[in-house]
Coordinates of C-alpha atoms in Angstrom, one line a residue:
X21 CA 8.0 -25.6 4.1
X22 CA 4.3 -26.6 4.0
X23 CA 3.5 -22.9 4.3
X24 CA 5.8 -22.1 1.4
X25 CA 4.2 -24.8 -0.7
X26 CA 0.7 -23.4 0.1
X27 CA 1.8 -19.9 -0.9
X28 CA 3.3 -21.2 -4.2
X29 CA 0.0 -22.9 -5.1
X30 CA -1.4 -19.6 -6.0
X31 CA -1.4 -16.6 -8.4
X32 CA 1.9 -15.6 -10.1
X33 CA 1.7 -12.3 -8.2
X34 CA 2.2 -14.1 -4.9
X35 CA 4.6 -16.8 -6.3
X36 CA 7.2 -14.4 -7.6
X37 CA 7.2 -12.4 -4.3
X38 CA 7.6 -15.6 -2.3
X39 CA 10.4 -16.7 -4.5
X40 CA 12.2 -13.3 -4.1
X41 CA 11.5 -12.6 -0.4
X42 CA 11.1 -15.9 1.4
X43 CA 13.1 -18.6 -0.4
X44 CA 15.8 -16.6 -2.3
X45 CA 15.2 -18.2 -5.6
X46 CA 17.6 -17.4 -8.5
X47 CA 17.0 -13.9 -10.0
X48 CA 16.2 -15.4 -13.4
X49 CA 13.5 -17.6 -12.0
X50 CA 12.0 -14.7 -10.0
X51 CA 11.9 -12.5 -13.1
X52 CA 10.3 -15.3 -15.2
X53 CA 7.6 -15.8 -12.7
X54 CA 7.0 -12.0 -12.3
X55 CA 6.5 -11.7 -16.1
X56 CA 3.5 -14.0 -15.8
X57 CA 1.6 -11.4 -13.7
X58 CA 0.9 -9.6 -17.0
X59 CA -0.5 -12.6 -18.8
X60 CA -2.0 -14.9 -16.1
X61 CA -4.2 -14.7 -13.1
X62 CA -5.4 -11.5 -11.3
X63 CA -2.9 -9.2 -13.1
X64 CA -4.1 -10.3 -16.5
X65 CA -7.7 -10.0 -15.5
X66 CA -7.2 -6.5 -14.2
X67 CA -5.5 -5.3 -17.4
X68 CA -8.3 -6.7 -19.5
X69 CA -10.8 -4.5 -17.6
X70 CA -9.2 -1.2 -18.8
X71 CA -11.5 0.8 -21.1
X72 CA -10.3 2.3 -24.5
X73 CA -10.3 5.7 -22.8
X74 CA -7.7 4.5 -20.4
X75 CA -9.9 4.3 -17.4
X76 CA -11.0 1.5 -15.1
X77 CA -14.5 1.8 -13.6
X78 CA -15.1 4.9 -15.8
X79 CA -13.3 7.2 -13.4
X80 CA -9.9 8.4 -12.3
X81 CA -11.0 7.8 -8.7
X82 CA -14.2 6.6 -6.9
X83 CA -15.4 5.3 -3.6
X84 CA -15.9 1.8 -4.9
X85 CA -12.3 0.6 -5.3
X86 CA -12.7 -0.3 -9.0
X87 CA -11.4 3.0 -10.4
X88 CA -8.2 3.8 -12.3
X89 CA -6.3 4.7 -9.2
X90 CA -7.4 1.6 -7.3
X91 CA -6.6 -0.8 -10.1
X92 CA -3.2 0.7 -10.5
X93 CA -2.6 0.3 -6.7
X94 CA -3.6 -3.3 -7.1
X95 CA -1.3 -3.8 -10.0
X96 CA 1.5 -2.3 -7.9
X97 CA 0.7 -4.6 -5.1
X98 CA 0.7 -7.6 -7.4
X99 CA 4.1 -6.5 -8.7
X100 CA 3.3 -6.0 -12.4
X101 CA 6.7 -5.2 -14.0
X102 CA 6.7 -1.5 -15.0
X103 CA 9.0 -2.4 -17.9
X104 CA 6.6 -4.9 -19.4
X105 CA 4.9 -4.1 -22.7
X106 CA 1.5 -4.6 -21.0
X107 CA 2.3 -2.1 -18.2
X108 CA 3.7 0.5 -20.6
X109 CA 0.6 0.3 -22.8
X110 CA -1.9 0.4 -19.9
X111 CA -0.2 3.2 -18.0
X112 CA 0.5 5.1 -21.1
X113 CA -3.2 5.2 -21.8
X114 CA -3.8 6.6 -18.3
X115 CA -1.1 9.2 -18.8
X116 CA -2.5 10.4 -22.2
X117 CA -6.3 10.1 -21.7
X118 CA -7.4 10.1 -18.0
X119 CA -8.2 13.3 -16.2
X120 CA -9.8 14.1 -12.9
X121 CA -13.1 15.6 -14.3
X122 CA -15.9 14.7 -11.9
X123 CA -13.7 12.9 -9.5
X124 CA -12.4 15.6 -7.2
X125 CA -12.7 19.3 -6.6
X126 CA -13.9 21.3 -9.7
X127 CA -10.6 23.1 -9.9
X128 CA -8.9 19.8 -10.6
X129 CA -11.2 18.7 -13.5
X130 CA -8.6 19.4 -16.1
X131 CA -5.7 17.8 -14.3
X132 CA -4.1 14.8 -16.0
X133 CA -4.2 11.7 -13.9
X134 CA -0.6 11.9 -12.7
X135 CA -0.9 15.6 -11.8
X136 CA -3.2 14.4 -8.9
X137 CA -5.8 16.5 -7.1
X138 CA -5.7 18.2 -3.6
X139 CA -6.1 15.6 -0.8
X140 CA -2.8 14.3 0.4
X141 CA -4.3 10.8 1.0
X142 CA -5.3 10.5 -2.6
X143 CA -2.2 12.2 -3.9
X144 CA -0.1 9.9 -1.9
X145 CA -1.7 6.9 -3.6
X146 CA -1.4 8.5 -7.1
X147 CA 2.2 9.4 -6.3
X148 CA 3.0 5.9 -5.3
X149 CA 1.6 4.3 -8.5
X150 CA 3.0 7.0 -10.7
X151 CA 6.6 6.6 -9.3
X152 CA 6.3 2.8 -9.4
X153 CA 5.3 2.9 -13.1
X154 CA 8.0 5.4 -14.0
X155 CA 5.8 8.6 -14.6
X156 CA 6.5 12.1 -13.6
X157 CA 4.8 12.8 -10.2
X158 CA 7.2 15.5 -9.0
X159 CA 4.4 18.0 -8.9
X160 CA 2.5 15.8 -6.4
X161 CA 5.7 15.2 -4.4
X162 CA 6.4 18.9 -4.1
X163 CA 2.8 19.5 -2.9
X164 CA 3.1 16.7 -0.3
X165 CA 6.4 18.1 1.0
X166 CA 4.8 21.5 1.5
X167 CA 1.8 19.9 3.4
X168 CA 3.8 18.1 6.1
X169 CA 2.5 19.0 9.5
X170 CA 4.6 20.0 12.5
X171 CA 4.2 16.6 14.2
X172 CA 5.9 15.0 11.1
X173 CA 2.8 13.4 9.4
X174 CA 0.0 14.4 7.1
X175 CA -3.7 14.7 7.3
X176 CA -6.4 15.3 4.7
X177 CA -8.2 17.5 7.2
X178 CA -5.4 20.0 7.5
X179 CA -7.2 22.1 4.9
X180 CA -10.0 22.3 7.4
X181 CA -7.8 23.4 10.2
X182 CA -6.5 20.2 11.7
X183 CA -3.0 20.4 13.1
X184 CA -2.7 16.7 14.1
X185 CA -1.6 14.1 11.6
X186 CA -3.5 11.0 10.6
X187 CA -2.1 7.4 10.4
X188 CA -4.2 6.8 7.3
X189 CA -2.9 9.8 5.4
X190 CA 0.6 9.5 6.6
X191 CA 1.1 6.0 5.5
X192 CA -0.2 6.9 2.0
X193 CA 2.3 9.8 1.7
X194 CA 5.2 7.8 3.1
X195 CA 4.7 5.0 0.6
X196 CA 4.7 7.6 -2.2
X197 CA 7.9 9.3 -1.1
X198 CA 9.6 5.9 -0.6
X199 CA 8.4 4.7 -4.0
X200 CA 9.8 7.8 -5.6
X201 CA 13.1 7.4 -3.9
X202 CA 13.3 3.7 -5.0
X203 CA 12.1 4.1 -8.5
X204 CA 13.0 7.6 -9.6
X205 CA 15.4 9.2 -7.2
X206 CA 15.4 11.5 -4.1
X207 CA 16.6 14.8 -2.8
X208 CA 17.8 15.8 0.7
X209 CA 14.4 17.5 1.3
X210 CA 12.4 14.5 0.3
X211 CA 14.4 12.1 2.3
X212 CA 14.3 14.4 5.4
X213 CA 10.5 14.7 5.1
X214 CA 10.1 10.9 4.8
X215 CA 12.3 10.3 7.8
X216 CA 10.2 12.7 9.8
X217 CA 7.0 11.0 8.8
X218 CA 8.6 7.7 9.6
X219 CA 9.3 8.9 13.1
X220 CA 5.7 9.9 13.5
X221 CA 4.9 6.1 13.2
X222 CA 7.7 4.9 15.4
X223 CA 7.1 7.5 18.1
X224 CA 3.7 6.0 18.5
X225 CA 5.0 2.4 18.3
X226 CA 2.8 2.0 15.1
X227 CA -0.5 1.8 17.0
X228 CA -0.5 3.9 20.2
X229 CA -1.6 7.3 21.0
X230 CA 1.4 9.5 21.8
X231 CA -0.6 11.6 24.3
X232 CA -1.8 8.7 26.5
X233 CA 0.1 5.6 25.3
X234 CA -3.2 3.7 24.8
X235 CA -3.6 1.2 21.9
X236 CA -5.5 2.6 19.0
X237 CA -7.9 -0.1 18.0
X238 CA -9.9 2.0 15.5
X239 CA -9.2 5.3 13.8
X240 CA -11.4 8.3 14.2
X241 CA -13.0 7.7 10.8
X242 CA -14.6 4.6 12.4
X243 CA -13.7 2.5 9.4
X244 CA -10.0 1.8 9.9
X245 CA -9.0 -0.9 12.4
X246 CA -5.3 -0.7 13.2
X247 CA -5.0 -4.1 14.7
X248 CA -7.0 -6.1 12.1
X249 CA -5.2 -6.9 8.8
X250 CA -6.8 -6.4 5.4
X251 CA -5.7 -6.9 1.8
X252 CA -6.0 -4.7 -0.2
X253 CA -5.5 -1.9 2.3
X254 CA -6.5 1.0 0.0
X255 CA -6.2 4.2 2.1
X256 CA -6.6 2.4 5.4
X257 CA -3.7 2.1 7.8
X258 CA -3.0 -1.1 9.9
X259 CA 0.0 -2.3 11.8
X260 CA 1.0 -4.8 9.2
X261 CA 1.0 -2.1 6.5
X262 CA 3.1 0.1 8.7
X263 CA 5.7 -2.7 9.3
X264 CA 5.8 -3.5 5.6
X265 CA 6.6 0.2 4.9
X266 CA 9.5 0.0 7.5
X267 CA 10.8 -3.2 6.0
X268 CA 10.8 -1.8 2.4
X269 CA 12.5 1.4 3.7
X270 CA 15.3 -0.6 5.2
X271 CA 14.7 0.6 8.7
X272 CA 16.7 -1.2 11.4
X273 CA 14.1 -2.5 13.8
X274 CA 14.3 -1.4 17.4
X275 CA 12.2 -1.7 20.5
X276 CA 9.6 0.7 19.2
X277 CA 8.4 -2.0 16.7
X278 CA 8.6 -5.0 19.2
X279 CA 5.0 -4.8 20.3
X280 CA 3.7 -4.5 16.7
X281 CA 5.8 -7.5 15.8
X282 CA 4.3 -9.4 18.7
X283 CA 0.8 -8.5 17.5
X284 CA 1.6 -9.9 14.0
X285 CA 3.1 -13.1 15.5
X286 CA 0.0 -13.6 17.7
X287 CA -2.3 -13.8 14.7
X288 CA -0.6 -16.9 13.2
X289 CA -3.0 -19.9 13.2
X290 CA -2.1 -23.5 14.1
X291 CA -1.1 -24.2 10.5
X292 CA 1.2 -21.2 10.4
X293 CA -1.0 -19.0 8.3
X294 CA -2.6 -15.6 8.8
X295 CA -6.3 -14.9 8.2
X296 CA -7.9 -12.1 6.2
X297 CA -9.3 -10.4 9.2
X298 CA -11.3 -7.7 7.5
X299 CA -12.3 -6.5 4.0
X300 CA -12.9 -2.8 3.4
X301 CA -16.2 -1.9 1.8
X302 CA -16.2 -1.5 -1.9
X303 CA -16.4 -3.4 -5.2
X304 CA -13.2 -5.4 -5.9
X305 CA -12.5 -5.4 -9.7
X306 CA -11.2 -8.9 -9.4
X307 CA -10.8 -11.2 -6.4
X308 CA -7.3 -11.5 -5.2
X309 CA -7.7 -13.3 -1.8
X310 CA -10.0 -15.4 0.3
X311 CA -13.2 -14.4 2.0
X312 CA -13.0 -12.6 5.3
X313 CA -12.0 -15.0 8.2
X314 CA -10.2 -17.5 5.9
X315 CA -6.4 -18.0 5.7
X316 CA -5.0 -15.3 3.5
X317 CA -2.0 -15.9 1.3
X318 CA -1.5 -12.1 1.0
X319 CA -1.5 -11.6 4.7
X320 CA 0.7 -14.7 5.3
X321 CA 3.3 -13.5 2.7
X322 CA 3.4 -10.0 4.2
X323 CA 3.5 -11.3 7.8
X324 CA 6.4 -13.7 7.1
X325 CA 8.3 -10.9 5.4
X326 CA 8.1 -8.5 8.4
X327 CA 8.9 -11.3 10.9
X328 CA 12.0 -12.2 8.8
X329 CA 12.9 -8.5 8.6
X330 CA 12.6 -8.2 12.4
X331 CA 14.6 -11.4 13.1
X332 CA 17.4 -10.4 10.8
X333 CA 17.8 -7.1 12.6
X334 CA 17.3 -8.4 16.1

């Protein structure tokens, strides 16, 4: 209970998820707290940063984490209610005014935001926020389904000849497909593709090489550390993010996730909290968590959720 109290002494975006996922508060109380995301704290500050042209950071996408796509990802993480007036207004501006000019390949310059561009990693993130906020991203989904590799996952380097999937790209696509199924609806083809991608993670026990069985500490990009937990994750994979996907997807945990769960449990400090182990480079539009190395409410919330999921299915 002291940990729950600490989590509740925070932003509405954390409080409503604690109420829903950890203490089973009445639905009406959860909804009332969730509504405050649009008017208080980090959610309200993010909404206030949107320009009249619908963009954040002056771009559909950039490498600095303060662009339209990245802010929409944050708002999804915070749980901004898609049905709220504030969400409808903000995302409507994105739909009507934001294009990809100058943010991706030239052939995508005229694409509307929710049409996406060409990289499956980026399209996965756009697809996830589009589905979450109730916009038509079926074009992105169809493209992602066609780009699935024989091993079950996805890789942005496939266009350059790669035939092996990437954890980073695969988790972005899986989240998009799952969000579409939960928010919009599915099809047999979509569900089958998502389950194949899910098996890509499970066959590797979420952080092992399939070929040798060794633990993957760091991805080939040199920036992504699978065993260190960040928030926000952006396009980077880590074990906690993989487990959160499986939890949301309603997967029944089996022995293939046991080591990943042990890793999560091992990171709990003496006070029962989890630290923010790393922060990915870039400019945060608003601060949502502690500095690196300090106890993190976001990591603690997410860790408790996956441990409860595992215990319930054990």
